[in-house]
Structures are given as C-alpha cells and as structure tokens.
C-alpha cells in the first residue's frame, strides 16, 4: 500500500489525537485546555488554523472520540460508516496545494475550516484509504493489558501487536521471561 507523505502525517496526527484521550476516569486528558490544543496543532504542523478557543477544544475532543470508535470498529463496514460520517460532517473540499516547501498534495478540508473539521477531513480520508485498500485491520489498539493506545500497523506482515515494542512489548516479554525463570526455579 502506497502511503504518501501527507497521508502519513495525517495518520500520525489521528493516532496521537486518539491517544490524548484518557484511558479511564482517573487518567488525565491529554488535551486539558486550549493551550494543549495549540501545542498539538503546532507539533503536528496543522496548517491554516486560526485562533483556537474553548469551542475548538470541545469540538476536537468530540471528533477524537469518533476517531477512537474507528480504531475499535469490528469490521471494514463499521469503520467505513464512522469515517463517512466524520468526513461528511466536516464538509470536505478536496484541493491541491503546495505550501510550506511541500510538493503538491491534497487537502480535504474546506478553506477556513475549524481545526475539528480540518482534522475530521484530512485524518478521516487517511483512515478511509486503509479501508479502501482492505487494510482496516491495521488500525489497532495495543495488546498490552495495561495499555490501549491506538496505532497503525505498517509492518509488512501485519504482525505488530504493541503501540511501542520498546516499552509495552519489551515489558511483556520481560514479565514472561521472569515468570518462566521463577517457574523453572520453582
């Protein structure tokens, strides 16, 4: 599957956005205020975004939950329905652009769109490409028991199980090793 630069950026953005959501009632929200949203927008180089407000924060949190549902969708049909709703509500207006030193690429958000509509359109289309390619199962949640972070499995054989093999994967492998050692010493 060919993944263009702008699609990859949108995938990274949607994964990071979903992962700002608190995992439970005790966990902090990764987007607690407008300043955090401004940092998110700047860190992900989201273009054509004006001054952000509480309204924007609320709208982004709402679409964050809708994107989380895409990662939890049981099949491509369910994911497609969720993505279609997100993209349609954003009022997409595909257009070619070559801003900020990047070659020609497609923006799906309407000019002057809110940050929530911008994210819904661009990130929704990036996820749509996976459904169209029959690769919806690559939109995953970490299999570590104490982690449910979202990620996109871009491995060749679709075998990635953890959001980060150096943290979640390694931690589980070490725990399994220690359990085997303990049992052997038993």
C-alpha positions as YAML, in Angstrom:
chain: A
units: angstrom
residues:
- id: 1
  name: UNK
  ca: [0.00, 0.00, 0.00]
- id: 2
  name: UNK
  ca: [1.44, 3.36, -1.05]
- id: 3
  name: UNK
  ca: [1.28, 5.90, 1.76]
- id: 4
  name: UNK
  ca: [2.07, 9.45, 0.71]
- id: 5
  name: UNK
  ca: [3.79, 11.94, 3.00]
- id: 6
  name: UNK
  ca: [0.60, 13.87, 3.76]
- id: 7
  name: UNK
  ca: [-1.34, 10.66, 4.44]
- id: 8
  name: UNK
  ca: [1.40, 9.50, 6.80]
- id: 9
  name: UNK
  ca: [1.30, 12.85, 8.61]
- id: 10
  name: UNK
  ca: [-2.49, 12.59, 8.92]
- id: 11
  name: UNK
  ca: [-2.18, 9.02, 10.27]
- id: 12
  name: UNK
  ca: [0.38, 10.13, 12.85]
- id: 13
  name: UNK
  ca: [-1.89, 13.01, 13.81]
- id: 14
  name: UNK
  ca: [-5.02, 10.88, 14.23]
- id: 15
  name: UNK
  ca: [-3.14, 8.28, 16.28]
- id: 16
  name: UNK
  ca: [-1.70, 10.98, 18.53]
- id: 17
  name: UNK
  ca: [-5.12, 12.62, 18.81]
- id: 18
  name: UNK
  ca: [-6.83, 9.37, 19.83]
- id: 19
  name: UNK
  ca: [-4.04, 8.73, 22.33]
- id: 20
  name: UNK
  ca: [-4.70, 12.05, 24.08]
- id: 21
  name: UNK
  ca: [-7.96, 10.60, 25.35]
- id: 22
  name: UNK
  ca: [-7.88, 9.46, 28.97]
- id: 23
  name: UNK
  ca: [-7.81, 5.66, 29.21]
- id: 24
  name: UNK
  ca: [-10.03, 5.70, 32.31]
- id: 25
  name: UNK
  ca: [-11.73, 8.13, 34.66]
- id: 26
  name: UNK
  ca: [-8.58, 8.52, 36.78]
- id: 27
  name: UNK
  ca: [-6.25, 9.31, 33.86]
- id: 28
  name: UNK
  ca: [-5.64, 12.92, 32.81]
- id: 29
  name: UNK
  ca: [-6.90, 14.22, 29.49]
- id: 30
  name: UNK
  ca: [-4.08, 14.81, 27.02]
- id: 31
  name: UNK
  ca: [-5.94, 17.88, 25.77]
- id: 32
  name: UNK
  ca: [-6.88, 19.55, 29.06]
- id: 33
  name: UNK
  ca: [-7.12, 23.10, 27.73]
- id: 34
  name: UNK
  ca: [-6.80, 25.37, 24.71]
- id: 35
  name: UNK
  ca: [-3.05, 25.77, 25.27]
- id: 36
  name: UNK
  ca: [-2.61, 21.99, 24.95]
- id: 37
  name: UNK
  ca: [-4.66, 22.05, 21.74]
- id: 38
  name: UNK
  ca: [-2.46, 24.87, 20.42]
- id: 39
  name: UNK
  ca: [0.63, 22.76, 21.21]
- id: 40
  name: UNK
  ca: [-0.95, 19.76, 19.47]
- id: 41
  name: UNK
  ca: [-1.69, 21.85, 16.36]
- id: 42
  name: UNK
  ca: [1.84, 23.28, 16.32]
- id: 43
  name: UNK
  ca: [3.57, 19.93, 16.98]
- id: 44
  name: UNK
  ca: [1.66, 18.30, 14.13]
- id: 45
  name: UNK
  ca: [2.17, 21.26, 11.80]
- id: 46
  name: UNK
  ca: [-1.54, 21.52, 11.09]
- id: 47
  name: UNK
  ca: [-1.83, 24.32, 8.56]
- id: 48
  name: UNK
  ca: [-4.44, 27.01, 8.03]
- id: 49
  name: UNK
  ca: [-5.69, 27.09, 11.64]
- id: 50
  name: UNK
  ca: [-6.71, 30.40, 13.15]
- id: 51
  name: UNK
  ca: [-7.02, 31.41, 16.79]
- id: 52
  name: UNK
  ca: [-8.26, 28.47, 18.88]
- id: 53
  name: UNK
  ca: [-10.98, 28.65, 21.52]
- id: 54
  name: UNK
  ca: [-12.84, 26.53, 24.07]
- id: 55
  name: UNK
  ca: [-15.33, 25.75, 21.30]
- id: 56
  name: UNK
  ca: [-12.49, 24.30, 19.19]
- id: 57
  name: UNK
  ca: [-11.25, 22.26, 22.14]
- id: 58
  name: UNK
  ca: [-14.72, 20.80, 22.71]
- id: 59
  name: UNK
  ca: [-15.17, 20.02, 19.01]
- id: 60
  name: UNK
  ca: [-11.74, 18.34, 18.76]
- id: 61
  name: UNK
  ca: [-12.48, 16.21, 21.83]
- id: 62
  name: UNK
  ca: [-15.75, 15.15, 20.21]
- id: 63
  name: UNK
  ca: [-14.11, 14.02, 16.97]
- id: 64
  name: UNK
  ca: [-11.34, 12.38, 19.00]
- id: 65
  name: UNK
  ca: [-13.96, 10.06, 20.44]
- id: 66
  name: UNK
  ca: [-15.36, 9.38, 16.99]
- id: 67
  name: UNK
  ca: [-11.88, 8.54, 15.69]
- id: 68
  name: UNK
  ca: [-11.38, 6.21, 18.67]
- id: 69
  name: UNK
  ca: [-14.51, 4.38, 17.52]
- id: 70
  name: UNK
  ca: [-12.89, 3.80, 14.12]
- id: 71
  name: UNK
  ca: [-9.95, 2.06, 15.82]
- id: 72
  name: UNK
  ca: [-12.43, -0.09, 17.75]
- id: 73
  name: UNK
  ca: [-14.63, -0.89, 14.73]
- id: 74
  name: UNK
  ca: [-15.22, -4.63, 14.39]
- id: 75
  name: UNK
  ca: [-15.01, -4.63, 10.59]
- id: 76
  name: UNK
  ca: [-14.48, -2.51, 7.50]
- id: 77
  name: UNK
  ca: [-18.20, -1.79, 7.05]
- id: 78
  name: UNK
  ca: [-18.47, -0.33, 10.56]
- id: 79
  name: UNK
  ca: [-15.24, 1.64, 10.11]
- id: 80
  name: UNK
  ca: [-16.45, 2.97, 6.75]
- id: 81
  name: UNK
  ca: [-19.73, 4.19, 8.26]
- id: 82
  name: UNK
  ca: [-17.89, 6.02, 11.02]
- id: 83
  name: UNK
  ca: [-15.38, 7.56, 8.62]
- id: 84
  name: UNK
  ca: [-18.12, 8.59, 6.18]
- id: 85
  name: UNK
  ca: [-19.96, 10.40, 8.98]
- id: 86
  name: UNK
  ca: [-16.78, 12.20, 10.10]
- id: 87
  name: UNK
  ca: [-15.78, 13.31, 6.62]
- id: 88
  name: UNK
  ca: [-19.30, 14.33, 5.57]
- id: 89
  name: UNK
  ca: [-19.82, 16.42, 8.71]
- id: 90
  name: UNK
  ca: [-16.54, 18.22, 8.01]
- id: 91
  name: UNK
  ca: [-17.78, 19.45, 4.63]
- id: 92
  name: UNK
  ca: [-14.76, 18.30, 2.68]
- id: 93
  name: UNK
  ca: [-13.47, 20.34, -0.23]
- id: 94
  name: UNK
  ca: [-10.53, 18.49, -1.79]
- id: 95
  name: UNK
  ca: [-7.93, 20.82, -3.25]
- id: 96
  name: UNK
  ca: [-4.35, 20.58, -4.45]
- id: 97
  name: UNK
  ca: [-1.80, 22.65, -2.60]
- id: 98
  name: UNK
  ca: [1.98, 23.03, -2.40]
- id: 99
  name: UNK
  ca: [2.53, 25.12, 0.72]
- id: 100
  name: UNK
  ca: [5.42, 25.42, 3.19]
- id: 101
  name: UNK
  ca: [8.00, 23.76, 0.95]
- id: 102
  name: UNK
  ca: [5.98, 20.56, 0.39]
- id: 103
  name: UNK
  ca: [5.31, 19.38, -3.14]
- id: 104
  name: UNK
  ca: [1.77, 19.01, -4.47]
- id: 105
  name: UNK
  ca: [-0.61, 17.18, -2.17]
- id: 106
  name: UNK
  ca: [-4.33, 17.13, -1.42]
- id: 107
  name: UNK
  ca: [-6.02, 18.88, 1.48]
- id: 108
  name: UNK
  ca: [-9.53, 17.64, 2.13]
- id: 109
  name: UNK
  ca: [-10.71, 20.39, 4.47]
- id: 110
  name: UNK
  ca: [-12.55, 23.46, 3.25]
- id: 111
  name: UNK
  ca: [-10.63, 26.75, 3.30]
- id: 112
  name: UNK
  ca: [-11.17, 28.46, 6.65]
- id: 113
  name: UNK
  ca: [-12.45, 25.24, 8.26]
- id: 114
  name: UNK
  ca: [-12.30, 24.84, 12.03]
- id: 115
  name: UNK
  ca: [-9.49, 22.74, 13.43]
- id: 116
  name: UNK
  ca: [-12.00, 19.97, 14.22]
- id: 117
  name: UNK
  ca: [-13.31, 19.92, 10.63]
- id: 118
  name: UNK
  ca: [-9.73, 20.08, 9.35]
- id: 119
  name: UNK
  ca: [-8.79, 17.03, 11.43]
- id: 120
  name: UNK
  ca: [-12.01, 15.18, 10.58]
- id: 121
  name: UNK
  ca: [-11.49, 15.69, 6.86]
- id: 122
  name: UNK
  ca: [-7.75, 15.07, 6.49]
- id: 123
  name: UNK
  ca: [-7.43, 12.34, 9.11]
- id: 124
  name: UNK
  ca: [-10.72, 10.77, 8.08]
- id: 125
  name: UNK
  ca: [-9.52, 10.49, 4.50]
- id: 126
  name: UNK
  ca: [-6.22, 8.97, 5.62]
- id: 127
  name: UNK
  ca: [-8.16, 6.29, 7.50]
- id: 128
  name: UNK
  ca: [-10.50, 5.88, 4.52]
- id: 129
  name: UNK
  ca: [-7.56, 4.92, 2.33]
- id: 130
  name: UNK
  ca: [-6.90, 1.97, 4.65]
- id: 131
  name: UNK
  ca: [-10.49, 0.78, 4.45]
- id: 132
  name: UNK
  ca: [-10.50, 1.14, 0.64]
- id: 133
  name: UNK
  ca: [-7.27, -0.87, 0.43]
- id: 134
  name: UNK
  ca: [-8.77, -3.66, 2.56]
- id: 135
  name: UNK
  ca: [-6.33, -2.84, 5.37]
- id: 136
  name: UNK
  ca: [-8.74, -1.72, 8.13]
- id: 137
  name: UNK
  ca: [-7.29, -4.35, 10.47]
- id: 138
  name: UNK
  ca: [-4.08, -2.30, 10.54]
- id: 139
  name: UNK
  ca: [-5.89, 0.30, 12.68]
- id: 140
  name: UNK
  ca: [-5.23, -1.25, 16.06]
- id: 141
  name: UNK
  ca: [-5.07, -0.89, 19.80]
- id: 142
  name: UNK
  ca: [-2.06, -2.03, 21.83]
- id: 143
  name: UNK
  ca: [-2.43, -5.59, 23.12]
- id: 144
  name: UNK
  ca: [-0.56, -4.94, 26.35]
- id: 145
  name: UNK
  ca: [-3.04, -5.50, 29.19]
- id: 146
  name: UNK
  ca: [-2.33, -2.13, 30.81]
- id: 147
  name: UNK
  ca: [-2.27, -0.13, 27.55]
- id: 148
  name: UNK
  ca: [-4.93, 0.54, 24.96]
- id: 149
  name: UNK
  ca: [-3.11, 3.15, 22.89]
- id: 150
  name: UNK
  ca: [-4.02, 3.36, 19.21]
- id: 151
  name: UNK
  ca: [-1.51, 2.75, 16.44]
- id: 152
  name: UNK
  ca: [-1.38, 1.95, 12.73]
- id: 153
  name: UNK
  ca: [0.38, -1.31, 11.97]
- id: 154
  name: UNK
  ca: [2.61, -0.55, 9.00]
- id: 155
  name: UNK
  ca: [4.63, -3.77, 9.27]
- id: 156
  name: UNK
  ca: [4.84, -5.86, 6.11]
- id: 157
  name: UNK
  ca: [3.10, -8.88, 7.57]
- id: 158
  name: UNK
  ca: [0.56, -7.04, 9.77]
- id: 159
  name: UNK
  ca: [2.12, -8.57, 12.88]
- id: 160
  name: UNK
  ca: [2.63, -5.57, 15.15]
- id: 161
  name: UNK
  ca: [0.86, -6.08, 18.48]
- id: 162
  name: UNK
  ca: [2.07, -3.22, 20.65]
- id: 163
  name: UNK
  ca: [2.00, 0.56, 20.33]
- id: 164
  name: UNK
  ca: [5.73, 0.56, 21.05]
- id: 165
  name: UNK
  ca: [7.84, -2.57, 21.08]
- id: 166
  name: UNK
  ca: [10.46, -0.85, 23.25]
- id: 167
  name: UNK
  ca: [8.01, -0.16, 26.06]
- id: 168
  name: UNK
  ca: [4.85, -2.26, 26.01]
- id: 169
  name: UNK
  ca: [6.29, -5.15, 24.02]
- id: 170
  name: UNK
  ca: [9.54, -5.28, 25.95]
- id: 171
  name: UNK
  ca: [7.75, -5.02, 29.30]
- id: 172
  name: UNK
  ca: [5.55, -8.03, 28.46]
- id: 173
  name: UNK
  ca: [8.48, -10.06, 27.16]
- id: 174
  name: UNK
  ca: [10.48, -9.35, 30.33]
- id: 175
  name: UNK
  ca: [7.50, -10.28, 32.51]
- id: 176
  name: UNK
  ca: [7.05, -13.55, 30.62]
- id: 177
  name: UNK
  ca: [10.78, -14.29, 30.91]
- id: 178
  name: UNK
  ca: [10.73, -13.64, 34.67]
- id: 179
  name: UNK
  ca: [7.65, -15.84, 35.08]
- id: 180
  name: UNK
  ca: [9.38, -18.69, 33.21]
- id: 181
  name: UNK
  ca: [12.52, -18.27, 35.32]
- id: 182
  name: UNK
  ca: [10.50, -18.24, 38.52]
- id: 183
  name: UNK
  ca: [8.60, -21.36, 37.45]
- id: 184
  name: UNK
  ca: [11.84, -23.14, 36.47]
- id: 185
  name: UNK
  ca: [13.42, -22.27, 39.82]
- id: 186
  name: UNK
  ca: [10.21, -23.27, 41.47]
...
